[in-house]
Amino acid sequence: MIASPVKPLFVFVLTFSLLLVVIILSPSPHFLQIPPVPSGSSLGGSVIWSVKRTMEWRPCKWWLQGHLTPLPAKTNGYIRVDCYGGLNQMRRDLCDGVGIARLLNATLVLPKFEVAAYWNESSGFADVFDVDYFIQKMSGFINVVKELPKDIASKEPFRVDCSKRKGQFDYIESVLPSLLEHQYISFTPAMSQRRDRYPQYAKATLCQACYSALRLTSSLEKKATELFDAIPKPFLSLHLRFEPDMVAYSQCEYQNLSPSSISAIEAARVDRKPWTGELAQIWRKRGKCPLTPNETALMLQSLNVPTNTNIYLAAGDGLMEMEGFTSVYTNVYTKSALLNREDFTRMHGNTKAALDYHVSINSDAYVATYFGNMDKIVAAMRTYKGMHNTLFLSRKAFAELTSQGIEGAELKNALWEVHKNDFAIGRGFALPDCFCEFEL
């Protein structure tokens, strides 16, 4: 008797049909995992996130798991850190100040946020960050108090100038005597801190404060979550810096700007005159000039970021020349469009910056056109969370290549190579204060 082939054939057809159904019903590939191939691309079709990394930054074990030097039984006094500028600059001051307070064996008083009038800001530390959570997470690293003892509560702290203090011995020799004498001092850390000169227990305190202990207040966290949920997924968060004050501060000149942009920049210049001639070229080649939205779009295209990518614009008010970007990348979302209009108009600068921060550290990818305070903190927090799709666009490379007359496909290929290497080694992912490199 000859066996019938019908049953095996039926099983094959049924299996193939089920497989076909699974493929058809499966969701489309995530743009950050299996990138589509842009038409006409000469770069091999790979989006930047698919580049294999050779180095990876991770939180250092001596901070997360290492032995903590016990806090001395007696404090040398109380320190208040006075923070200035925008939210992310103040956060940087706070991180440095906490490390210095631990270095001096001081008790930390809740920091004071000092904001210039032009920031249109009035919120303090407790309006942005969860105070109880901060105190809890700093336990064992440094003592933090909400209120001062009665004998010094009525006094203003003795102000200490730390603008030229760099490292451990500077503070011990010059600041500690004032702390011991007055028992309550305040200071603002110098911008150019040498954290590598701190003992490990002080560095660990700084790291804990900056990356583990700062959480938004519950009300602000709720608003940030609402914003995050409103953005179509997956999405890329883009920190774009082409506002009038930023361009004026850079002292750069740009061709073919609209009359309204030129007028806004001139109004913001005050006494900062733009560089001209050969000096202007040198300045631009050093990477000092903010990328225009049009240049940013070109850079993203060179990295094969699809033009239909959902992009959240993490930026302040007053961005100029946005038509050059939105004409290429059409799915652009802003907090002003996604949030309730009444809520948005009531928000101050710190609140808006806090929302951008929350969205950016949780986005599928983060791209920055600058390397400012927000960018450094967001990149480090993403690294802390194990989210490595982060990239800083190289203004220096763009200026150098375009000054040579390179354009079109050749320019895109050259930009790809620069950023491929930057992404592979994790350039800018995190600063070495709290993070260590590991070869992959």
Tab-separated table of C-alpha atoms in Angstrom:
chain	number	residue	atom	x	y	z
A	1	MET	CA	0.000	0.000	0.000
A	2	ILE	CA	1.276	3.459	-0.926
A	3	ALA	CA	1.080	6.009	1.938
A	4	SER	CA	-0.975	9.085	1.156
A	5	PRO	CA	1.021	12.409	0.982
A	6	VAL	CA	-2.083	14.446	1.899
A	7	LYS	CA	-1.474	14.624	5.662
A	8	PRO	CA	2.149	15.891	5.516
A	9	LEU	CA	1.134	18.389	2.834
A	10	PHE	CA	-1.759	19.613	4.990
A	11	VAL	CA	0.549	20.086	7.981
A	12	PHE	CA	3.022	22.061	5.856
A	13	VAL	CA	0.330	24.328	4.417
A	14	LEU	CA	-1.188	24.905	7.858
A	15	THR	CA	2.208	25.729	9.410
A	16	PHE	CA	3.131	28.096	6.591
A	17	SER	CA	-0.259	29.845	6.827
A	18	LEU	CA	0.081	30.379	10.581
A	19	LEU	CA	3.585	31.775	10.111
A	20	LEU	CA	2.346	34.156	7.450
A	21	VAL	CA	-0.442	35.393	9.731
A	22	VAL	CA	2.036	36.030	12.562
A	23	ILE	CA	4.278	38.062	10.253
A	24	ILE	CA	1.383	40.126	8.903
A	25	LEU	CA	-0.096	40.840	12.338
A	26	SER	CA	3.233	41.611	14.015
A	27	PRO	CA	3.838	45.322	14.786
A	28	SER	CA	6.133	47.260	12.486
A	29	PRO	CA	9.786	47.329	13.552
A	30	HIS	CA	10.794	49.862	16.186
A	31	PHE	CA	12.657	52.702	14.478
A	32	LEU	CA	15.412	52.508	17.069
A	33	GLN	CA	15.966	48.773	16.734
A	34	ILE	CA	15.517	47.798	13.087
A	35	PRO	CA	15.851	51.038	11.135
A	36	PRO	CA	14.292	51.431	7.699
A	37	VAL	CA	16.598	52.052	4.752
A	38	PRO	CA	16.192	55.594	3.411
A	39	SER	CA	15.793	55.718	-0.349
A	40	GLY	CA	18.883	56.810	-2.229
A	41	SER	CA	21.128	56.421	0.802
A	42	SER	CA	24.818	55.868	0.188
A	43	LEU	CA	25.463	55.052	3.832
A	44	GLY	CA	24.446	51.425	3.769
A	45	GLY	CA	20.977	52.099	5.168
A	46	SER	CA	21.920	51.937	8.866
A	47	VAL	CA	20.493	54.475	11.268
A	48	ILE	CA	23.047	55.756	13.775
A	49	TRP	CA	21.589	53.715	16.668
A	50	SER	CA	22.489	50.445	14.935
A	51	VAL	CA	26.227	51.221	15.098
A	52	LYS	CA	28.024	48.754	17.379
A	53	ARG	CA	29.474	50.461	20.454
A	54	THR	CA	33.023	49.633	21.502
A	55	MET	CA	32.930	51.460	24.843
A	56	GLU	CA	30.170	51.862	27.382
A	57	TRP	CA	29.814	54.182	30.354
A	58	ARG	CA	28.272	52.824	33.547
A	59	PRO	CA	27.942	54.180	37.100
A	60	CYS	CA	31.186	53.428	38.949
A	61	LYS	CA	30.981	50.564	41.451
A	62	TRP	CA	32.815	52.581	44.113
A	63	TRP	CA	29.791	54.888	44.157
A	64	LEU	CA	26.939	52.366	43.925
A	65	GLN	CA	28.437	49.417	45.768
A	66	GLY	CA	31.633	50.629	47.360
A	67	HIS	CA	32.317	51.138	51.053
A	68	LEU	CA	31.067	54.460	52.423
A	69	THR	CA	33.283	56.328	54.855
A	70	PRO	CA	31.067	56.759	57.943
A	71	LEU	CA	29.887	60.273	58.719
A	72	PRO	CA	31.798	61.821	61.641
A	73	ALA	CA	29.809	62.033	64.874
A	74	LYS	CA	30.117	65.829	65.065
A	75	THR	CA	29.413	68.312	62.279
A	76	ASN	CA	31.658	71.292	61.556
A	77	GLY	CA	28.644	73.516	60.904
A	78	TYR	CA	25.890	74.186	58.393
A	79	ILE	CA	26.205	74.962	54.683
A	80	ARG	CA	23.624	76.353	52.283
A	81	VAL	CA	24.379	76.047	48.583
A	82	ASP	CA	23.170	79.077	46.616
A	83	CYS	CA	22.356	78.096	43.021
A	84	TYR	CA	22.066	80.523	40.108
A	85	GLY	CA	20.789	80.487	36.522
A	86	GLY	CA	18.384	78.093	34.845
A	87	LEU	CA	17.247	74.802	36.361
A	88	ASN	CA	20.053	72.668	34.960
A	89	GLN	CA	22.764	75.150	35.910
A	90	MET	CA	21.339	75.255	39.432
A	91	ARG	CA	21.283	71.480	39.521
A	92	ARG	CA	24.981	71.444	38.612
A	93	ASP	CA	25.724	73.954	41.390
A	94	LEU	CA	23.766	71.801	43.837
A	95	CYS	CA	25.659	68.625	42.909
A	96	ASP	CA	29.012	70.342	43.357
A	97	GLY	CA	27.899	72.033	46.570
A	98	VAL	CA	26.758	68.781	48.178
A	99	GLY	CA	30.134	67.195	47.429
A	100	ILE	CA	31.945	70.165	48.957
A	101	ALA	CA	29.727	70.119	52.055
A	102	ARG	CA	30.625	66.463	52.610
A	103	LEU	CA	34.292	67.282	52.056
A	104	LEU	CA	34.076	69.857	54.849
A	105	ASN	CA	32.064	67.535	57.123
A	106	ALA	CA	29.147	69.950	57.195
A	107	THR	CA	25.409	69.504	57.573
A	108	LEU	CA	23.544	70.549	54.444
A	109	VAL	CA	20.711	73.077	54.627
A	110	LEU	CA	18.192	72.899	51.766
A	111	PRO	CA	19.683	74.842	48.841
A	112	LYS	CA	18.518	78.269	47.761
A	113	PHE	CA	17.593	78.874	44.131
A	114	GLU	CA	18.649	82.383	43.071
A	115	VAL	CA	17.196	83.258	39.689
A	116	ALA	CA	17.836	86.406	37.671
A	117	ALA	CA	14.766	88.409	36.675
A	118	TYR	CA	15.123	87.597	32.977
A	119	TRP	CA	14.428	83.897	33.720
A	120	ASN	CA	10.852	84.874	34.761
A	121	GLU	CA	11.156	82.435	37.629
A	122	SER	CA	10.152	82.378	41.265
A	123	SER	CA	10.168	78.693	42.209
A	124	GLY	CA	12.503	77.314	44.846
A	125	PHE	CA	14.081	73.930	45.444
A	126	ALA	CA	10.979	72.505	47.153
A	127	ASP	CA	8.770	73.655	44.248
A	128	VAL	CA	10.715	71.469	41.830
A	129	PHE	CA	12.214	68.585	43.810
A	130	ASP	CA	10.828	66.154	46.388
A	131	VAL	CA	12.525	67.298	49.610
A	132	ASP	CA	11.726	64.239	51.744
A	133	TYR	CA	12.974	61.896	49.039
A	134	PHE	CA	16.192	63.915	48.728
A	135	ILE	CA	16.850	63.716	52.483
A	136	GLN	CA	16.097	59.994	52.540
A	137	LYS	CA	18.388	59.153	49.594
A	138	MET	CA	21.245	61.202	51.036
A	139	SER	CA	21.140	59.335	54.342
A	140	GLY	CA	24.568	57.888	55.099
A	141	PHE	CA	26.204	60.214	52.574
A	142	ILE	CA	25.524	63.548	54.268
A	143	ASN	CA	23.106	64.925	56.860
A	144	VAL	CA	20.429	67.220	55.419
A	145	VAL	CA	18.086	69.383	57.487
A	146	LYS	CA	14.950	71.324	56.657
A	147	GLU	CA	15.370	73.691	59.602
A	148	LEU	CA	18.336	75.158	61.447
A	149	PRO	CA	18.896	74.993	65.210
A	150	LYS	CA	17.226	77.867	67.088
A	151	ASP	CA	20.505	79.550	68.015
A	152	ILE	CA	21.416	80.224	64.365
A	153	ALA	CA	18.019	80.045	62.631
A	154	SER	CA	17.539	83.816	62.774
A	155	LYS	CA	20.915	84.570	61.189
A	156	GLU	CA	21.762	84.986	57.547
A	157	PRO	CA	24.612	82.677	56.539
A	158	PHE	CA	28.102	84.125	56.211
A	159	ARG	CA	28.747	84.423	52.478
A	160	VAL	CA	31.986	82.783	51.258
A	161	ASP	CA	33.437	83.532	47.814
A	162	CYS	CA	34.283	80.211	46.141
A	163	SER	CA	34.714	81.526	42.603
A	164	LYS	CA	38.403	80.588	42.528
A	165	ARG	CA	38.276	77.398	44.564
A	166	LYS	CA	39.115	74.299	42.545
A	167	GLY	CA	39.706	71.251	44.687
A	168	GLN	CA	39.978	69.572	48.052
A	169	PHE	CA	42.767	71.604	49.634
A	170	ASP	CA	41.388	74.929	48.371
A	171	TYR	CA	38.194	74.326	50.312
A	172	ILE	CA	39.838	72.899	53.415
A	173	GLU	CA	42.364	75.731	53.663
A	174	SER	CA	40.130	78.645	52.651
A	175	VAL	CA	36.501	77.721	53.396
A	176	LEU	CA	36.665	75.412	56.416
A	177	PRO	CA	37.994	78.174	58.754
A	178	SER	CA	34.953	80.348	57.911
A	179	LEU	CA	32.628	77.404	58.557
A	180	LEU	CA	34.207	76.704	61.937
A	181	GLU	CA	34.087	80.385	62.904
A	182	HIS	CA	30.546	81.255	61.770
A	183	GLN	CA	28.916	77.805	61.980
A	184	TYR	CA	26.579	78.720	59.112
A	185	ILE	CA	27.888	79.715	55.683
A	186	SER	CA	26.638	79.880	52.113
A	187	PHE	CA	28.510	79.672	48.821
A	188	THR	CA	28.145	79.024	45.107
A	189	PRO	CA	30.622	76.457	43.733
A	190	ALA	CA	33.062	77.589	41.064
A	191	MET	CA	32.083	76.547	37.546
A	192	SER	CA	35.430	74.819	36.909
A	193	GLN	CA	35.471	72.296	39.731
A	194	ARG	CA	38.262	69.719	39.949
A	195	ARG	CA	36.151	66.858	41.247
A	196	ASP	CA	38.972	64.423	40.535
A	197	ARG	CA	40.759	66.005	43.497
A	198	TYR	CA	37.996	65.072	45.943
A	199	PRO	CA	38.384	62.047	48.226
A	200	GLN	CA	36.160	59.184	47.142
A	201	TYR	CA	33.561	59.658	49.906
A	202	ALA	CA	32.982	63.262	48.764
A	203	LYS	CA	32.718	62.211	45.123
A	204	ALA	CA	30.263	59.461	46.057
A	205	THR	CA	28.133	62.052	47.881
A	206	LEU	CA	28.131	64.301	44.810
A	207	CYS	CA	27.129	61.392	42.557
A	208	GLN	CA	24.357	60.261	44.891
A	209	ALA	CA	22.920	63.783	45.051
A	210	CYS	CA	23.042	64.362	41.316
A	211	TYR	CA	21.786	61.051	39.948
A	212	SER	CA	19.898	59.206	42.702
A	213	ALA	CA	18.444	61.738	45.137
A	214	LEU	CA	16.731	64.332	42.934
A	215	ARG	CA	13.151	63.464	42.050
A	216	LEU	CA	10.498	65.883	40.816
A	217	THR	CA	7.640	66.774	43.147
A	218	SER	CA	4.559	64.574	42.751
A	219	SER	CA	2.574	67.352	41.048
A	220	LEU	CA	5.385	68.132	38.606
A	221	GLU	CA	6.001	64.438	37.975
A	222	LYS	CA	2.301	64.026	37.146
A	223	LYS	CA	2.424	66.897	34.657
A	224	ALA	CA	5.622	65.503	33.099
A	225	THR	CA	4.004	62.068	32.759
A	226	GLU	CA	0.969	63.614	31.057
A	227	LEU	CA	3.286	65.296	28.563
A	228	PHE	CA	5.298	62.123	27.979
A	229	ASP	CA	2.149	60.063	27.419
A	230	ALA	CA	0.847	62.586	24.873
A	231	ILE	CA	3.862	62.161	22.572
A	232	PRO	CA	3.402	59.460	19.888
A	233	LYS	CA	5.763	56.522	20.437
A	234	PRO	CA	8.503	55.762	19.691
A	235	PHE	CA	10.080	59.204	19.611
A	236	LEU	CA	13.340	61.099	19.607
A	237	SER	CA	13.890	64.051	21.945
A	238	LEU	CA	15.845	66.858	20.272
A	239	HIS	CA	17.444	69.673	22.251
A	240	LEU	CA	17.722	72.478	19.721
A	241	ARG	CA	19.439	75.759	20.605
A	242	PHE	CA	18.775	78.491	18.060
A	243	GLU	CA	17.204	81.215	20.171
A	244	PRO	CA	18.113	84.923	19.792
A	245	ASP	CA	20.036	85.115	23.093
A	246	MET	CA	22.007	81.943	22.311
A	247	VAL	CA	23.000	83.206	18.859
A	248	ALA	CA	23.871	86.639	20.269
A	249	TYR	CA	25.968	85.086	23.037
A	250	SER	CA	27.850	82.931	20.514
A	251	GLN	CA	28.960	86.042	18.555
A	252	CYS	CA	28.347	84.179	15.296
A	253	GLU	CA	26.827	85.500	12.097
A	254	TYR	CA	24.527	83.581	9.753
A	255	GLN	CA	23.571	84.071	6.129
A	256	ASN	CA	20.024	84.106	4.730
A	257	LEU	CA	18.130	84.527	7.988
A	258	SER	CA	14.652	86.051	7.943
A	259	PRO	CA	14.279	89.749	8.831
A	260	SER	CA	12.445	88.835	12.045
A	261	SER	CA	15.294	86.537	13.162
A	262	ILE	CA	17.914	89.187	12.375
A	263	SER	CA	15.943	91.770	14.337
A	264	ALA	CA	15.568	89.446	17.360
A	265	ILE	CA	19.288	88.613	17.367
A	266	GLU	CA	20.307	92.264	17.126
A	267	ALA	CA	18.040	93.131	20.050
A	268	ALA	CA	19.704	90.423	22.144
A	269	ARG	CA	23.304	91.307	21.254
A	270	VAL	CA	23.712	94.351	23.530
A	271	ASP	CA	27.522	94.791	23.526
A	272	ARG	CA	28.375	91.361	22.096
A	273	LYS	CA	29.408	92.141	18.555
A	274	PRO	CA	29.772	89.221	16.135
A	275	TRP	CA	33.182	88.074	14.957
A	276	THR	CA	34.055	89.003	11.391
A	277	GLY	CA	36.514	87.929	8.713
A	278	GLU	CA	39.132	85.308	9.532
A	279	LEU	CA	38.322	85.405	13.249
A	280	ALA	CA	34.724	84.455	12.465
A	281	GLN	CA	35.936	81.411	10.507
A	282	ILE	CA	38.284	80.330	13.291
A	283	TRP	CA	35.500	80.726	15.853
A	284	ARG	CA	33.083	78.669	13.773
A	285	LYS	CA	35.653	75.904	13.161
A	286	ARG	CA	36.124	75.625	16.912
A	287	GLY	CA	32.472	74.579	17.114
A	288	LYS	CA	31.268	77.738	18.846
A	289	CYS	CA	28.297	78.481	16.579
A	290	PRO	CA	24.848	76.970	17.296
A	291	LEU	CA	23.430	74.804	14.525
A	292	THR	CA	20.490	76.290	12.652
A	293	PRO	CA	17.322	74.169	12.400
A	294	ASN	CA	18.100	73.643	8.702
A	295	GLU	CA	21.638	72.425	9.509
A	296	THR	CA	20.222	70.174	12.212
A	297	ALA	CA	17.809	68.565	9.739
A	298	LEU	CA	20.687	67.924	7.350
A	299	MET	CA	22.736	66.361	10.168
A	300	LEU	CA	19.885	64.030	11.170
A	301	GLN	CA	19.430	62.992	7.548
A	302	SER	CA	23.133	62.182	7.301
A	303	LEU	CA	22.622	59.848	10.278
A	304	ASN	CA	19.755	58.148	8.422
A	305	VAL	CA	17.148	59.230	10.969
A	306	PRO	CA	13.921	58.769	8.948
A	307	THR	CA	12.071	61.965	8.122
A	308	ASN	CA	8.821	60.519	9.517
A	309	THR	CA	10.367	60.047	12.977
A	310	ASN	CA	8.320	61.426	15.874
A	311	ILE	CA	10.425	64.238	17.359
A	312	TYR	CA	9.807	66.015	20.645
A	313	LEU	CA	11.360	69.467	20.689
A	314	ALA	CA	13.034	69.970	24.078
A	315	ALA	CA	13.750	73.666	23.835
A	316	GLY	CA	12.982	77.037	25.328
A	317	ASP	CA	10.713	79.671	23.876
A	318	GLY	CA	11.721	81.742	20.871
A	319	LEU	CA	13.299	79.208	18.488
A	320	MET	CA	14.004	80.823	15.111
A	321	GLU	CA	14.003	79.535	11.511
A	322	MET	CA	12.058	76.390	12.399
A	323	GLU	CA	10.600	76.124	8.885
A	324	GLY	CA	13.960	74.778	7.742
A	325	PHE	CA	13.526	71.839	10.085
A	326	THR	CA	9.787	71.133	9.968
A	327	SER	CA	9.805	71.135	6.157
A	328	VAL	CA	12.009	68.015	6.380
A	329	TYR	CA	10.920	66.399	9.665
A	330	THR	CA	7.166	66.784	9.756
A	331	ASN	CA	6.206	64.925	12.963
A	332	VAL	CA	7.424	67.520	15.468
A	333	TYR	CA	5.797	67.929	18.893
A	334	THR	CA	6.181	70.684	21.496
A	335	LYS	CA	5.012	71.066	25.075
A	336	SER	CA	3.126	74.255	24.198
A	337	ALA	CA	1.008	72.286	21.704
A	338	LEU	CA	0.537	69.162	23.820
A	339	LEU	CA	-0.241	70.712	27.203
A	340	ASN	CA	-3.340	72.542	28.332
A	341	ARG	CA	-2.887	76.159	27.211
A	342	GLU	CA	-3.849	77.609	30.583
A	343	ASP	CA	-1.428	75.302	32.418
A	344	PHE	CA	1.366	76.149	30.013
A	345	THR	CA	1.028	79.913	30.347
A	346	ARG	CA	1.206	79.629	34.157
A	347	MET	CA	4.479	77.713	34.062
A	348	HIS	CA	7.815	79.342	34.840
A	349	GLY	CA	11.187	78.576	33.276
A	350	ASN	CA	12.178	75.957	35.858
A	351	THR	CA	8.911	74.073	35.460
A	352	LYS	CA	9.216	73.938	31.675
A	353	ALA	CA	12.852	72.849	31.932
A	354	ALA	CA	11.844	70.108	34.389
A	355	LEU	CA	9.288	68.775	31.900
A	356	ASP	CA	11.860	68.740	29.074
A	357	TYR	CA	14.297	66.957	31.377
A	358	HIS	CA	11.789	64.254	32.314
A	359	VAL	CA	10.766	63.630	28.698
A	360	SER	CA	14.377	63.606	27.481
A	361	ILE	CA	15.730	61.110	30.005
A	362	ASN	CA	12.890	58.718	29.141
A	363	SER	CA	12.724	59.167	25.355
A	364	ASP	CA	13.710	56.373	22.967
A	365	ALA	CA	16.598	58.529	21.749
A	366	TYR	CA	18.120	61.878	22.655
A	367	VAL	CA	19.996	64.186	20.286
A	368	ALA	CA	21.568	67.471	21.351
A	369	THR	CA	22.896	70.250	19.162
A	370	TYR	CA	24.817	71.755	22.073
A	371	PHE	CA	26.831	70.524	25.085
A	372	GLY	CA	25.334	72.653	27.840
A	373	ASN	CA	24.204	71.891	31.375
A	374	MET	CA	20.955	70.208	30.339
A	375	ASP	CA	22.660	68.057	27.718
A	376	LYS	CA	25.338	66.813	30.109
A	377	ILE	CA	22.850	65.971	32.848
A	378	VAL	CA	20.343	64.319	30.497
A	379	ALA	CA	23.071	62.225	28.849
A	380	ALA	CA	24.422	61.115	32.223
A	381	MET	CA	20.953	60.273	33.558
A	382	ARG	CA	20.207	58.244	30.425
A	383	THR	CA	23.475	56.383	30.961
A	384	TYR	CA	22.554	55.831	34.619
A	385	LYS	CA	19.253	54.317	33.439
A	386	GLY	CA	21.007	52.173	30.795
A	387	MET	CA	19.547	54.136	27.860
A	388	HIS	CA	22.388	54.619	25.393
A	389	ASN	CA	20.684	56.014	22.283
A	390	THR	CA	22.209	59.430	22.917
A	391	LEU	CA	24.193	61.615	20.543
A	392	PHE	CA	25.713	65.088	20.416
A	393	LEU	CA	25.785	66.630	16.950
A	394	SER	CA	29.280	67.895	16.162
A	395	ARG	CA	29.180	71.588	15.336
A	396	LYS	CA	32.941	71.534	14.951
A	397	ALA	CA	32.885	68.775	12.322
A	398	PHE	CA	30.045	70.456	10.439
A	399	ALA	CA	31.900	73.789	10.309
A	400	GLU	CA	35.181	72.166	9.280
A	401	LEU	CA	33.634	70.105	6.493
A	402	THR	CA	31.468	72.877	5.044
A	403	SER	CA	34.398	75.329	5.126
A	404	GLN	CA	36.163	72.961	2.712
A	405	GLY	CA	33.259	73.285	0.279
A	406	ILE	CA	32.072	69.722	0.866
A	407	GLU	CA	28.353	69.310	0.230
A	408	GLY	CA	25.622	66.907	-0.865
A	409	ALA	CA	26.180	63.163	-0.525
A	410	GLU	CA	29.881	63.652	0.236
A	411	LEU	CA	29.039	65.885	3.203
A	412	LYS	CA	26.472	63.411	4.510
A	413	ASN	CA	28.946	60.541	4.256
A	414	ALA	CA	31.612	62.528	6.102
A	415	LEU	CA	29.155	63.503	8.867
A	416	TRP	CA	28.093	59.871	9.170
A	417	GLU	CA	31.682	58.762	9.756
A	418	VAL	CA	32.269	61.409	12.444
A	419	HIS	CA	29.132	60.589	14.370
A	420	LYS	CA	29.475	56.836	13.884
A	421	ASN	CA	32.801	57.005	15.718
A	422	ASP	CA	31.401	59.317	18.422
A	423	PHE	CA	28.495	56.961	19.085
A	424	ALA	CA	30.727	53.874	19.097
A	425	ILE	CA	32.913	55.224	21.901
A	426	GLY	CA	30.053	56.941	23.747
A	427	ARG	CA	31.463	60.454	23.393
A	428	GLY	CA	29.546	62.759	25.722
A	429	PHE	CA	27.443	59.934	27.217
A	430	ALA	CA	28.610	60.800	30.715
A	431	LEU	CA	31.290	62.768	32.516
A	432	PRO	CA	33.948	60.746	34.352
A	433	ASP	CA	33.067	62.146	37.801
A	434	CYS	CA	30.596	59.348	38.576
A	435	PHE	CA	30.857	57.019	35.593
A	436	CYS	CA	33.486	54.525	34.450
A	437	GLU	CA	34.297	53.183	30.991
A	438	PHE	CA	33.950	49.504	30.071
A	439	GLU	CA	35.104	47.911	26.836
A	440	LEU	CA	32.413	45.913	25.054
